[in-house]
Amino acid sequence: MSSSTTLYGGVSGRRVTVRDLTGAKERGERWPMVTAYDAMTARVFDQAGIPVLLVGDSAAMVVYGYDSTLPVTVDDLLPLTAAVVRGSSRALVVADLPFGSYQSSPQQALESAARFMKESGAHAVKLEGGRRVLPQVEALVSAGVPVMAHLGLTPQSVNVMGGYRVQGRGQSGDELMSDAKDLERAGAFSVVLECVPADLAQRVTTSLSIPTIGIGAGAGTDAQVLVWQDLMGLTPRPAKFVKRYSDLAGEMDRAVRAFADEVTSGAFPAPEHTYS
Ligand code: KIV
């Protein structure tokens, strides 16, 4: 990629790579990431130029209907990740390692990541945590697996954190900063910062040479990520940090009611929808 090409919408004819993300950081260029869980939405986001698609374990909630991310498994996420890879041709596709698939050892992390890379075609994996997952990050990177880290509100630890709350206030901000630096040293290519004070996220961003991706972390990060159902207005009660760019729930409600009315009145199907 030439240095004058932008990351968002600029890379064509090939997949975005982790090196492209480093280039964007060096140029001071911000970029968007969204979640995707199926081929058709992946295609829309890919064609819109979104450089990174995350098959988040948020699928547990927005696809499978659980009330946390904990129940979802590698077997649940593999087919969704494969669909997103098939639906996209340009975006870097990151697979989230679900709860219980990497915490016990570097070996377990490697086995889970290898399944995502071999069976779904994912280009990178994401895992949650700071110092406790450094051996996993080192093992993955030395085996050739690009790793996106995730600090701050790490939803897989919701039971330890006592709920979905802002992290990194006061002294715990220093711990988060040192975790971020350790993750960079261990070889992570980027780090998600979820629900942390904006000034902390800004300081982490300027202290690292890898990109930070914020969600509820203010405007000072290199990239921003949102769950697509949140940004499209499909989620009933989104968090404070979500901005809705559309009212998809309202639009779907309108459309399905119009379909139902036309079915019951006999207006659908019309002659133009009918084979002779
Ligand atoms: O699972 C997910 O969707 C995530 C993002 C919110 C960062 O981890």
Coordinates of N, CA, C and O in Angstrom, one line a residue, residues 69-157:
T69 N -21.9 -12.8 27.3 CA -21.1 -13.5 26.3 C -20.6 -14.8 26.7 O -20.0 -15.5 25.9
L70 N -20.8 -15.2 28.0 CA -20.2 -16.4 28.5 C -20.6 -17.7 27.9 O -19.7 -18.6 27.7
P71 N -21.8 -17.9 27.5 CA -22.2 -19.3 27.0 C -21.7 -19.7 25.7 O -21.6 -20.9 25.3
V72 N -21.3 -18.7 24.8 CA -21.0 -19.0 23.5 C -19.7 -19.8 23.4 O -18.7 -19.6 24.2
T73 N -19.6 -20.7 22.4 CA -18.4 -21.7 22.3 C -17.7 -21.5 20.9 O -18.2 -20.8 20.0
V74 N -16.5 -22.1 20.8 CA -15.8 -22.1 19.6 C -16.7 -22.7 18.5 O -16.8 -22.1 17.4
D75 N -17.4 -23.7 18.8 CA -18.2 -24.4 17.7 C -19.4 -23.5 17.3 O -19.9 -23.5 16.2
D76 N -19.9 -22.6 18.3 CA -20.9 -21.6 17.9 C -20.4 -20.6 17.0 O -21.1 -20.1 16.1
L77 N -19.2 -20.1 17.2 CA -18.6 -18.9 16.5 C -18.0 -19.3 15.2 O -17.9 -18.5 14.3
L78 N -17.5 -20.5 15.1 CA -16.8 -20.9 13.8 C -17.6 -20.7 12.5 O -17.1 -20.1 11.6
P79 N -18.9 -21.2 12.5 CA -19.6 -21.0 11.2 C -19.9 -19.5 11.0 O -20.0 -19.1 9.8
L80 N -20.1 -18.7 12.0 CA -20.4 -17.3 11.8 C -19.1 -16.6 11.2 O -19.2 -15.8 10.3
T81 N -18.0 -17.0 11.7 CA -16.7 -16.4 11.2 C -16.5 -16.8 9.8 O -16.1 -16.0 9.0
A82 N -16.7 -18.1 9.5 CA -16.5 -18.6 8.1 C -17.5 -17.8 7.2 O -17.1 -17.5 6.0
A83 N -18.7 -17.5 7.6 CA -19.6 -16.8 6.8 C -19.1 -15.4 6.5 O -19.2 -14.8 5.4
V84 N -18.6 -14.7 7.5 CA -18.1 -13.4 7.4 C -16.9 -13.4 6.4 O -16.7 -12.5 5.6
V85 N -16.0 -14.4 6.5 CA -14.8 -14.4 5.6 C -15.4 -14.6 4.2 O -14.9 -13.9 3.3
R86 N -16.4 -15.5 4.0 CA -16.9 -15.7 2.6 C -17.6 -14.5 2.1 O -17.5 -14.2 0.9
G87 N -18.2 -13.7 3.0 CA -19.0 -12.5 2.5 C -18.1 -11.3 2.3 O -18.6 -10.3 1.8
S88 N -16.8 -11.4 2.6 CA -16.0 -10.2 2.4 C -14.8 -10.5 1.6 O -14.4 -11.7 1.4
S89 N -14.2 -9.5 0.9 CA -13.0 -9.8 0.1 C -11.9 -8.8 0.5 O -10.8 -9.0 0.0
R90 N -12.2 -7.8 1.3 CA -11.2 -6.8 1.5 C -10.8 -6.7 3.0 O -9.7 -6.4 3.3
A91 N -11.8 -6.8 3.8 CA -11.6 -6.6 5.3 C -10.7 -7.7 5.9 O -10.8 -8.8 5.5
L92 N -10.0 -7.3 6.9 CA -9.3 -8.2 7.8 C -10.4 -8.7 8.8 O -11.1 -7.9 9.4
V93 N -10.5 -10.0 8.9 CA -11.6 -10.6 9.7 C -10.9 -11.2 11.0 O -10.0 -12.0 11.0
V94 N -11.4 -10.6 12.1 CA -10.9 -11.0 13.4 C -11.9 -11.9 14.2 O -13.1 -11.5 14.3
A95 N -11.5 -13.0 14.6 CA -12.4 -13.9 15.4 C -12.1 -13.8 16.9 O -11.0 -13.8 17.3
D96 N -13.2 -13.6 17.6 CA -13.1 -13.5 19.1 C -13.0 -14.8 19.7 O -13.8 -15.7 19.4
L97 N -12.0 -15.0 20.5 CA -11.9 -16.3 21.2 C -12.8 -16.3 22.4 O -12.8 -15.4 23.2
P98 N -13.8 -17.2 22.4 CA -14.8 -17.1 23.5 C -14.3 -17.6 24.8 O -13.3 -18.2 25.0
F99 N -15.1 -17.2 25.9 CA -14.8 -17.6 27.2 C -14.5 -19.1 27.4 O -15.3 -19.9 26.8
G100 N -13.4 -19.4 28.0 CA -13.1 -20.8 28.2 C -12.3 -21.5 27.1 O -11.9 -22.6 27.2
S101 N -12.0 -20.7 26.1 CA -11.2 -21.3 24.9 C -9.8 -20.9 24.9 O -9.1 -21.4 24.0
Y102 N -9.3 -20.1 25.9 CA -7.9 -19.7 25.9 C -7.3 -19.5 27.3 O -6.1 -19.4 27.4
Q103 N -8.1 -19.3 28.3 CA -7.7 -18.9 29.6 C -6.8 -19.9 30.3 O -5.9 -19.6 31.0
S104 N -7.0 -21.2 30.0 CA -6.3 -22.2 30.9 C -4.8 -22.3 30.5 O -4.0 -22.6 31.4
S105 N -4.4 -22.1 29.3 CA -3.0 -22.3 28.9 C -2.7 -21.7 27.5 O -3.6 -21.6 26.7
P106 N -1.4 -21.4 27.3 CA -1.1 -21.0 25.9 C -1.4 -22.1 24.9 O -1.8 -21.8 23.8
Q107 N -1.3 -23.3 25.3 CA -1.6 -24.4 24.4 C -3.0 -24.4 24.0 O -3.4 -24.6 22.8
Q108 N -3.9 -24.2 25.0 CA -5.3 -24.1 24.7 C -5.7 -23.0 23.8 O -6.4 -23.1 22.8
A109 N -5.0 -21.8 24.0 CA -5.2 -20.6 23.1 C -4.8 -21.0 21.7 O -5.5 -20.6 20.7
L110 N -3.7 -21.6 21.6 CA -3.2 -22.0 20.2 C -4.1 -23.0 19.5 O -4.4 -22.8 18.3
E111 N -4.6 -23.9 20.3 CA -5.6 -24.9 19.7 C -6.8 -24.2 19.2 O -7.3 -24.5 18.1
S112 N -7.4 -23.3 20.0 CA -8.6 -22.6 19.6 C -8.3 -21.7 18.4 O -9.1 -21.7 17.5
A113 N -7.2 -20.9 18.5 CA -6.9 -20.0 17.4 C -6.7 -20.8 16.1 O -7.2 -20.3 15.0
A114 N -6.0 -21.9 16.2 CA -5.8 -22.7 15.0 C -7.1 -23.1 14.4 O -7.2 -23.2 13.1
R115 N -8.1 -23.5 15.2 CA -9.4 -23.9 14.6 C -10.0 -22.7 13.8 O -10.5 -22.9 12.7
F116 N -9.9 -21.5 14.4 CA -10.5 -20.4 13.7 C -9.7 -20.1 12.4 O -10.4 -19.8 11.4
M117 N -8.4 -20.2 12.4 CA -7.6 -19.9 11.2 C -7.9 -21.0 10.1 O -8.1 -20.7 9.0
K118 N -7.9 -22.2 10.6 CA -8.0 -23.3 9.6 C -9.4 -23.5 9.1 O -9.7 -23.7 7.9
E119 N -10.4 -23.5 10.1 CA -11.7 -24.0 9.7 C -12.6 -22.8 9.3 O -13.6 -23.0 8.6
S120 N -12.3 -21.6 9.6 CA -13.1 -20.4 9.2 C -12.4 -19.5 8.3 O -13.0 -18.7 7.6
G121 N -11.1 -19.5 8.3 CA -10.3 -18.6 7.4 C -10.1 -17.3 8.1 O -9.7 -16.3 7.4
A122 N -10.3 -17.1 9.4 CA -10.1 -15.9 10.1 C -8.6 -15.5 9.9 O -7.7 -16.3 9.8
H123 N -8.4 -14.1 9.9 CA -7.0 -13.6 9.7 C -6.3 -13.2 11.0 O -5.1 -13.0 11.0
A124 N -7.1 -13.2 12.1 CA -6.5 -12.8 13.4 C -7.5 -13.2 14.5 O -8.7 -13.5 14.2
V125 N -7.0 -13.2 15.7 CA -8.0 -13.5 16.8 C -7.9 -12.4 17.8 O -7.0 -11.6 17.9
K126 N -9.0 -12.3 18.7 CA -9.0 -11.3 19.8 C -9.2 -12.1 21.0 O -9.9 -13.1 21.1
L127 N -8.5 -11.7 22.1 CA -8.8 -12.2 23.4 C -8.8 -11.1 24.5 O -8.3 -10.0 24.2
E128 N -9.4 -11.4 25.6 CA -9.6 -10.4 26.6 C -8.6 -10.6 27.8 O -8.2 -11.7 28.1
G129 N -8.1 -9.5 28.3 CA -7.3 -9.6 29.5 C -5.9 -8.9 29.3 O -5.5 -8.7 28.2
G130 N -5.2 -8.7 30.5 CA -3.9 -8.0 30.5 C -2.8 -9.0 30.8 O -2.6 -10.0 30.1
R131 N -2.2 -8.8 32.0 CA -1.0 -9.6 32.3 C -1.2 -11.1 32.3 O -0.4 -11.9 32.0
R132 N -2.5 -11.5 32.8 CA -2.7 -12.9 32.9 C -2.8 -13.6 31.5 O -2.6 -14.9 31.5
V133 N -2.9 -12.9 30.4 CA -2.9 -13.6 29.1 C -1.7 -13.4 28.3 O -1.6 -13.7 27.1
L134 N -0.6 -12.8 28.9 CA 0.6 -12.5 28.2 C 1.2 -13.8 27.6 O 1.7 -13.8 26.4
P135 N 1.3 -14.9 28.4 CA 1.9 -16.1 27.8 C 1.1 -16.6 26.6 O 1.6 -17.1 25.6
Q136 N -0.3 -16.4 26.6 CA -1.1 -16.8 25.5 C -0.8 -15.9 24.3 O -0.6 -16.4 23.2
V137 N -0.6 -14.6 24.5 CA -0.4 -13.7 23.4 C 1.0 -14.1 22.7 O 1.1 -14.2 21.5
E138 N 2.0 -14.3 23.6 CA 3.3 -14.6 23.1 C 3.3 -15.9 22.3 O 3.9 -16.0 21.2
A139 N 2.6 -16.9 22.8 CA 2.5 -18.2 22.1 C 1.8 -18.1 20.8 O 2.3 -18.6 19.7
L140 N 0.7 -17.3 20.7 CA 0.0 -17.2 19.5 C 0.8 -16.4 18.4 O 0.9 -16.8 17.3
V141 N 1.4 -15.3 18.9 CA 2.2 -14.5 17.9 C 3.4 -15.3 17.4 O 3.7 -15.3 16.2
S142 N 4.1 -16.1 18.3 CA 5.2 -16.8 17.8 C 4.8 -18.0 16.9 O 5.6 -18.5 16.1
A143 N 3.5 -18.4 17.0 CA 3.0 -19.4 16.0 C 2.4 -18.8 14.8 O 1.9 -19.5 13.9
G144 N 2.5 -17.5 14.7 CA 2.0 -16.8 13.4 C 0.6 -16.4 13.4 O 0.0 -16.1 12.4
V145 N 0.0 -16.2 14.6 CA -1.4 -15.8 14.7 C -1.4 -14.3 15.2 O -1.0 -14.0 16.3
P146 N -1.9 -13.4 14.4 CA -2.0 -12.0 14.8 C -3.1 -11.9 16.0 O -4.1 -12.5 15.9
V147 N -2.7 -11.1 17.0 CA -3.6 -11.0 18.2 C -4.0 -9.6 18.4 O -3.2 -8.7 18.6
M148 N -5.3 -9.4 18.5 CA -5.9 -8.2 19.0 C -6.3 -8.4 20.5 O -6.9 -9.3 20.8
A149 N -5.7 -7.5 21.3 CA -6.0 -7.6 22.7 C -7.2 -6.8 23.1 O -7.8 -6.0 22.3
H150 N -7.7 -6.9 24.4 CA -8.9 -6.2 24.8 C -8.8 -5.9 26.3 O -8.7 -6.9 27.1
L151 N -8.8 -4.7 26.6 CA -8.7 -4.2 28.0 C -9.8 -3.3 28.4 O -10.6 -2.9 27.6
G152 N -9.9 -3.1 29.8 CA -11.0 -2.2 30.3 C -12.1 -3.1 30.7 O -12.0 -4.1 31.4
L153 N -13.3 -2.8 30.2 CA -14.5 -3.7 30.5 C -14.3 -4.9 29.5 O -14.4 -4.8 28.3
T154 N -14.0 -6.0 30.2 CA -13.9 -7.2 29.4 C -15.1 -8.1 29.8 O -15.1 -8.7 30.9
P155 N -16.1 -8.2 28.9 CA -17.4 -8.8 29.3 C -17.3 -10.2 29.7 O -18.1 -10.7 30.5
Q156 N -16.2 -11.0 29.3 CA -16.1 -12.3 29.8 C -15.8 -12.4 31.3 O -16.0 -13.5 31.9
S157 N -15.4 -11.3 31.9 CA -15.1 -11.2 33.3 C -16.2 -10.5 34.1 O -16.0 -10.0 35.2

